[in-house]
Amino acid sequence: MAPDATTDDTDSDGPHADPDGSDDPDDPHDSDAPDAYDALLDRVRRWNTVDSAAGVLGWDQQVMMPKGGTPARAKQLSTLSSIRHDMVTDDRTADLLADLNDADLTDERSAAVREVRREHERADAVPVELVEAISETGSEALAAWEEAKAEDDFGTFAPYLEKHVELKREYATHIDPDRDPYAVLFEDYEPCLPLERAESILTELREALVPTIEAIRESDVDLAVDTFEGEFPADEQEALVRDALEMVGYDFDRGRLDVSSHPFTSGNQFDCRVTTRFDESDPLSAIGSTIHEFGHAQYTLGLPQEHWATPLGQSRDLSVHESQSRLWENHVGRSRAFWERFLPTVQERFPDTADATVEDAYGAVNQVYEDNFIRVEADELTYHLHIVVRFEIERDLIRGDLAVEDVPEVWNDKYEEYLGIRPETDTEGCLQDIHWSHGNFGYFPTYSLGSVMAAQLYEAAEADVDDLETKVADGDFDDLRDWLAENVHRHGSRYETNELVERATGEAFTADAFLEYVDRKYGELYDM
Ligand code: ZN
C-alpha cells in the first residue's frame, strides 16, 4: 500500500497547507509533468478527505445523533462542503489542470486527470450564488413536500417544484447552453454514460415490461404464501440479517450493521458501513434490503486502497454502484439456490415458518405486486415502470415540454397506461418520493440502469465462474466476490461506464441480458 493511502497522512498538512511541497519523490511513474500531477493529486486527496469526513458526520446524523444535534450538524456539513467546493474550483486547481493539458501521462494518470478535470469544470461553471439558491430552495421545498404529502395537496409543493425546475435549467445553461438541459443534469449522477443510451434502455424496458406485467396480471399463478405472514420481532430479524451478511461474506472488521429509517451504505475502502430497517410483519424485506446494501459496501470495500481519495480509488457512478447492490439483491438473494441455503437459517430463527418449502420462499421473494403504487415497495419487475414514469416526467419538465401543474394528471395517466393502475391521491402518486424536493432531476434512471447492468454482469460471472449456482446453494460466495472485485471494483473510476461494462462482459452495455433474464425467470414463475 502506498504511504499516502491513509486519512492521517492526507490530513497532516492541515487544510491550508500549500500542496507544492508534497510531491511524492518515490513515485516511479514520473513523466513530463510529474510535479503538476503529484501536486494535483495531493489537492484531490485533501478535498476528498474533507468529503469523507463529511460522510462520517452524515452517517452519524442518520444512525446515532440525538435530534437536538441538527443545527450544529447542518453547519458542520455545509462548512465542509464549501471548503471542498473552494478547493475544487480555486485557481491553483485550474493552474495545475492547465499544466497537465498536453502532458504525456500513463493511461492510469490520464484517467485520474480526466475525472478531476470534469469535476473542476462543472463546479467552476456554476456561480456560487446559484448553488446556494438551489440549496436554499431545497430546504424550503423539503418542508413543503412533507406537508403536501401529508395533506395530499400537490398545490402546496407545486411552486417549489416550479422554482427547482427553473433553477436547474439555469444551472444546466451555465454548464452548457447548447445542450439538452436534462442531458446535462443527468451527468451530475452519470457523467460518463450518454443520455441517449440510458434513454434507449429505458424505452426498451417499457416496451418489454408493459406486456409482461399485463400477462402476469392475467396469469392464474399466485405466489403469495402465508408462511411468511405473522409477527417477526425486530431483534430476531436483526440476528437473521447478520447471518445473511456473514454468509455472503461481509467483512465486519471493516464495516458494521446499524438501523436507520432509510437503509443506506456509507464509507470508503477501509471502513464501509451498512444500515437496515425492520418491518415486524415482513422478514423478507429486511433480508433483501440488507443484501442490497451489502452489494454497495462490497464495491466500496473492493476499491484499491493505494488509491484512496483519488479517482482511481473511487467508485464509478450511480448506476455501476446500483448494479452491485442489485446483483446481490436480485441475482443472488432472489435466486432459488440462495434460498436452498438460507431457508433453514430463517426457519431456525422463526420456527413458525417451518412448513415453507424452497419453492414457497422463491415464489414469495419474486411475487409481482400488480396493484402497488409505491416505488420503494415495488417488486423486481414493476419497479422499472415506476422509474420510467418518473424519468419521462422529469425529462419533459426540464426540457420545458410539461408544465408543473400538469404533473399529477400526467403521472396518473402514465401509471394507468404502463401499470394498469391509477392512483387516487397524489400522496400515493407524484408526491411519494423525496427526490424532486431536493431538486434531483436525472437521479431516478440510475436505479433501473443499475438493475439492467447487474443482469449483464451476472451473466458474465456465470460464464466465468464454474458452477456458480451450486456455489450459491452451498453458501460459497468467494468466487463471485473475487470476480466482481477483479472485473469491477479494483478499477475505481479508471474506465468510463460503458468501457467498464465492456471489459467485464465482452459486450457494450445493453438491456439484452436483463430482458432475457426476465423472460426466463418470470416466464417460469408465472407459467407464461
Ligand atoms: Zn442502492
Coordinates of C-alpha atoms and ligand atoms in Angstrom, one line a residue, residues 292-293 296 321-322 325-326 447, ligand 1:
H292 CA -28.7 -4.8 -1.3
E293 CA -26.7 -2.6 1.0
H296 CA -22.9 -1.4 -2.3
H321 CA -22.9 1.3 -7.8
E322 CA -26.5 0.2 -8.1
S325 CA -26.3 -3.8 -4.9
R326 CA -28.9 -5.2 -7.3
Y447 CA -31.8 2.8 -10.3
Ligands
ZN1 ZN -28.9 1.0 -3.8

